[in-house]
Amino acid sequence: MASICEQVEEGKTSWPELVGEEGECAVTTIEKENELVHAQIIAEGTIIIEIYICDRVLVWVNDNGIVVTTPKVG
């Protein structure tokens, strides 16, 4: 049986087409296209611990809630 990380990587793991979109819409799209991940909105400039989590997607948004970097698994 495959681990959760292996299962996640079988699906979509990066969403460059969401840069410039609204963060909430991006979260919905990501979780629809890969049901094994949980997407989280993070404000640009927020300090986070750099830990790879295979079923997480960070959605970095600016002050207007617009996605500013490519969301990807990790």
Short mmCIF file of N, CA and C in Angstrom, two decimals:
data_model
loop_
_atom_site.label_atom_id
_atom_site.label_comp_id
_atom_site.label_asym_id
_atom_site.label_seq_id
_atom_site.Cartn_x
_atom_site.Cartn_y
_atom_site.Cartn_z
N MET A 1 0.84 -1.19 0.00
CA MET A 1 0.00 0.00 0.00
C MET A 1 0.89 1.25 0.00
N ALA A 2 0.55 2.21 -0.83
CA ALA A 2 1.33 3.43 -0.96
C ALA A 2 1.10 4.36 0.23
N SER A 3 2.14 5.06 0.63
CA SER A 3 2.01 6.05 1.70
C SER A 3 1.20 7.24 1.19
N ILE A 4 0.75 8.09 2.12
CA ILE A 4 -0.01 9.27 1.72
C ILE A 4 0.82 10.16 0.81
N CYS A 5 2.13 10.26 1.07
CA CYS A 5 2.99 11.10 0.23
C CYS A 5 3.05 10.56 -1.19
N GLU A 6 3.17 9.26 -1.34
CA GLU A 6 3.20 8.66 -2.67
C GLU A 6 1.87 8.86 -3.38
N GLN A 7 0.77 8.74 -2.64
CA GLN A 7 -0.55 8.92 -3.23
C GLN A 7 -0.75 10.37 -3.69
N VAL A 8 -0.33 11.32 -2.87
CA VAL A 8 -0.45 12.74 -3.22
C VAL A 8 0.31 13.04 -4.50
N GLU A 9 1.53 12.51 -4.60
CA GLU A 9 2.39 12.80 -5.75
C GLU A 9 1.89 12.17 -7.04
N GLU A 10 0.94 11.24 -6.95
CA GLU A 10 0.34 10.66 -8.16
C GLU A 10 -0.63 11.65 -8.81
N GLY A 11 -1.11 12.60 -8.02
CA GLY A 11 -2.03 13.61 -8.53
C GLY A 11 -1.30 14.90 -8.87
N LYS A 12 -2.07 15.94 -9.09
CA LYS A 12 -1.49 17.25 -9.42
C LYS A 12 -0.79 17.81 -8.18
N THR A 13 0.40 18.39 -8.36
CA THR A 13 1.19 18.89 -7.23
C THR A 13 1.59 20.35 -7.35
N SER A 14 1.25 21.00 -8.45
CA SER A 14 1.63 22.40 -8.66
C SER A 14 0.55 23.09 -9.49
N TRP A 15 0.26 24.35 -9.15
CA TRP A 15 -0.81 25.09 -9.81
C TRP A 15 -0.35 26.47 -10.26
N PRO A 16 0.56 26.56 -11.24
CA PRO A 16 1.04 27.88 -11.69
C PRO A 16 -0.07 28.74 -12.30
N GLU A 17 -1.09 28.12 -12.83
CA GLU A 17 -2.18 28.87 -13.46
C GLU A 17 -3.01 29.68 -12.46
N LEU A 18 -2.80 29.44 -11.15
CA LEU A 18 -3.58 30.15 -10.13
C LEU A 18 -2.93 31.45 -9.67
N VAL A 19 -1.71 31.73 -10.10
CA VAL A 19 -1.07 33.01 -9.77
C VAL A 19 -1.92 34.13 -10.39
N GLY A 20 -2.28 35.10 -9.56
CA GLY A 20 -3.13 36.20 -10.02
C GLY A 20 -4.60 36.00 -9.71
N GLU A 21 -4.96 34.81 -9.25
CA GLU A 21 -6.36 34.52 -8.90
C GLU A 21 -6.61 34.84 -7.43
N GLU A 22 -7.89 34.89 -7.04
CA GLU A 22 -8.25 35.09 -5.64
C GLU A 22 -7.86 33.86 -4.83
N GLY A 23 -7.32 34.08 -3.63
CA GLY A 23 -6.85 32.99 -2.79
C GLY A 23 -7.90 31.95 -2.46
N GLU A 24 -9.10 32.39 -2.11
CA GLU A 24 -10.17 31.44 -1.75
C GLU A 24 -10.54 30.56 -2.94
N CYS A 25 -10.58 31.14 -4.13
CA CYS A 25 -10.87 30.36 -5.33
C CYS A 25 -9.75 29.37 -5.60
N ALA A 26 -8.51 29.79 -5.35
CA ALA A 26 -7.36 28.90 -5.54
C ALA A 26 -7.45 27.70 -4.61
N VAL A 27 -7.80 27.92 -3.35
CA VAL A 27 -7.93 26.82 -2.39
C VAL A 27 -8.98 25.82 -2.88
N THR A 28 -10.11 26.31 -3.32
CA THR A 28 -11.18 25.44 -3.83
C THR A 28 -10.70 24.62 -5.01
N THR A 29 -10.02 25.26 -5.95
CA THR A 29 -9.51 24.57 -7.14
C THR A 29 -8.50 23.50 -6.76
N ILE A 30 -7.55 23.85 -5.91
CA ILE A 30 -6.50 22.91 -5.50
C ILE A 30 -7.11 21.68 -4.84
N GLU A 31 -8.00 21.88 -3.88
CA GLU A 31 -8.59 20.75 -3.15
C GLU A 31 -9.52 19.93 -4.03
N LYS A 32 -10.05 20.52 -5.08
CA LYS A 32 -10.88 19.78 -6.04
C LYS A 32 -10.01 18.93 -6.95
N GLU A 33 -8.88 19.50 -7.40
CA GLU A 33 -8.01 18.81 -8.35
C GLU A 33 -7.12 17.75 -7.70
N ASN A 34 -6.88 17.86 -6.40
CA ASN A 34 -6.15 16.82 -5.66
C ASN A 34 -6.79 16.71 -4.29
N GLU A 35 -7.70 15.77 -4.15
CA GLU A 35 -8.49 15.63 -2.93
C GLU A 35 -7.68 15.16 -1.73
N LEU A 36 -6.42 14.79 -1.94
CA LEU A 36 -5.59 14.32 -0.84
C LEU A 36 -4.82 15.45 -0.16
N VAL A 37 -4.93 16.67 -0.67
CA VAL A 37 -4.19 17.78 -0.06
C VAL A 37 -5.13 18.75 0.64
N HIS A 38 -4.55 19.48 1.58
CA HIS A 38 -5.25 20.56 2.28
C HIS A 38 -4.53 21.85 1.93
N ALA A 39 -5.23 22.80 1.34
CA ALA A 39 -4.63 24.08 0.95
C ALA A 39 -4.89 25.12 2.03
N GLN A 40 -3.86 25.92 2.32
CA GLN A 40 -3.94 26.95 3.35
C GLN A 40 -3.54 28.29 2.76
N ILE A 41 -4.32 29.32 3.04
CA ILE A 41 -3.96 30.67 2.62
C ILE A 41 -2.98 31.25 3.64
N ILE A 42 -1.88 31.81 3.12
CA ILE A 42 -0.86 32.43 3.96
C ILE A 42 -0.60 33.84 3.41
N ALA A 43 -0.62 34.83 4.28
CA ALA A 43 -0.35 36.20 3.86
C ALA A 43 1.11 36.37 3.49
N GLU A 44 1.35 37.04 2.37
CA GLU A 44 2.70 37.33 1.92
C GLU A 44 3.48 38.01 3.04
N GLY A 45 4.69 37.55 3.30
CA GLY A 45 5.52 38.11 4.35
C GLY A 45 5.42 37.39 5.68
N THR A 46 4.47 36.45 5.80
CA THR A 46 4.33 35.67 7.02
C THR A 46 5.53 34.74 7.16
N ILE A 47 6.06 34.65 8.36
CA ILE A 47 7.18 33.75 8.62
C ILE A 47 6.61 32.39 9.02
N ILE A 48 7.07 31.36 8.32
CA ILE A 48 6.64 30.00 8.65
C ILE A 48 7.86 29.11 8.80
N ILE A 49 7.70 27.99 9.47
CA ILE A 49 8.76 27.00 9.59
C ILE A 49 8.80 26.22 8.29
N GLU A 50 9.98 26.14 7.69
CA GLU A 50 10.17 25.44 6.42
C GLU A 50 10.23 23.93 6.64
N ILE A 51 9.08 23.32 6.74
CA ILE A 51 8.98 21.87 6.89
C ILE A 51 8.15 21.35 5.72
N TYR A 52 8.67 20.33 5.04
CA TYR A 52 7.93 19.74 3.93
C TYR A 52 6.82 18.87 4.49
N ILE A 53 5.59 19.17 4.13
CA ILE A 53 4.44 18.37 4.52
C ILE A 53 3.75 17.95 3.23
N CYS A 54 3.76 16.66 2.95
CA CYS A 54 3.39 16.17 1.62
C CYS A 54 1.92 16.32 1.27
N ASP A 55 1.06 16.60 2.23
CA ASP A 55 -0.36 16.76 1.89
C ASP A 55 -0.83 18.20 2.14
N ARG A 56 0.12 19.13 2.12
CA ARG A 56 -0.20 20.55 2.34
C ARG A 56 0.19 21.37 1.12
N VAL A 57 -0.63 22.37 0.82
CA VAL A 57 -0.31 23.34 -0.22
C VAL A 57 -0.49 24.72 0.40
N LEU A 58 0.58 25.51 0.40
CA LEU A 58 0.49 26.88 0.90
C LEU A 58 0.13 27.80 -0.26
N VAL A 59 -0.89 28.60 -0.04
CA VAL A 59 -1.35 29.56 -1.05
C VAL A 59 -0.99 30.95 -0.54
N TRP A 60 0.11 31.49 -1.06
CA TRP A 60 0.60 32.81 -0.63
C TRP A 60 -0.18 33.90 -1.35
N VAL A 61 -0.77 34.82 -0.55
CA VAL A 61 -1.58 35.90 -1.11
C VAL A 61 -1.06 37.26 -0.65
N ASN A 62 -1.34 38.29 -1.45
CA ASN A 62 -0.97 39.66 -1.07
C ASN A 62 -2.08 40.27 -0.22
N ASP A 63 -1.96 41.56 0.07
CA ASP A 63 -2.95 42.25 0.91
C ASP A 63 -4.34 42.27 0.30
N ASN A 64 -4.43 42.06 -1.00
CA ASN A 64 -5.73 42.03 -1.68
C ASN A 64 -6.29 40.62 -1.82
N GLY A 65 -5.59 39.62 -1.24
CA GLY A 65 -6.05 38.24 -1.31
C GLY A 65 -5.77 37.56 -2.64
N ILE A 66 -4.83 38.10 -3.40
CA ILE A 66 -4.48 37.55 -4.71
C ILE A 66 -3.24 36.66 -4.60
N VAL A 67 -3.28 35.50 -5.23
CA VAL A 67 -2.17 34.55 -5.19
C VAL A 67 -0.95 35.17 -5.87
N VAL A 68 0.21 35.13 -5.16
CA VAL A 68 1.41 35.79 -5.67
C VAL A 68 2.53 34.84 -6.07
N THR A 69 2.48 33.58 -5.64
CA THR A 69 3.47 32.59 -6.04
C THR A 69 2.76 31.30 -6.41
N THR A 70 3.42 30.45 -7.16
CA THR A 70 2.82 29.19 -7.58
C THR A 70 2.54 28.29 -6.38
N PRO A 71 1.28 27.95 -6.13
CA PRO A 71 0.98 26.99 -5.07
C PRO A 71 1.51 25.61 -5.45
N LYS A 72 2.16 24.94 -4.49
CA LYS A 72 2.68 23.60 -4.75
C LYS A 72 2.67 22.79 -3.47
N VAL A 73 2.64 21.48 -3.62
CA VAL A 73 2.65 20.57 -2.48
C VAL A 73 3.92 20.78 -1.69
N GLY A 74 3.80 20.74 -0.39
CA GLY A 74 4.97 20.85 0.46
C GLY A 74 4.72 21.72 1.62
#
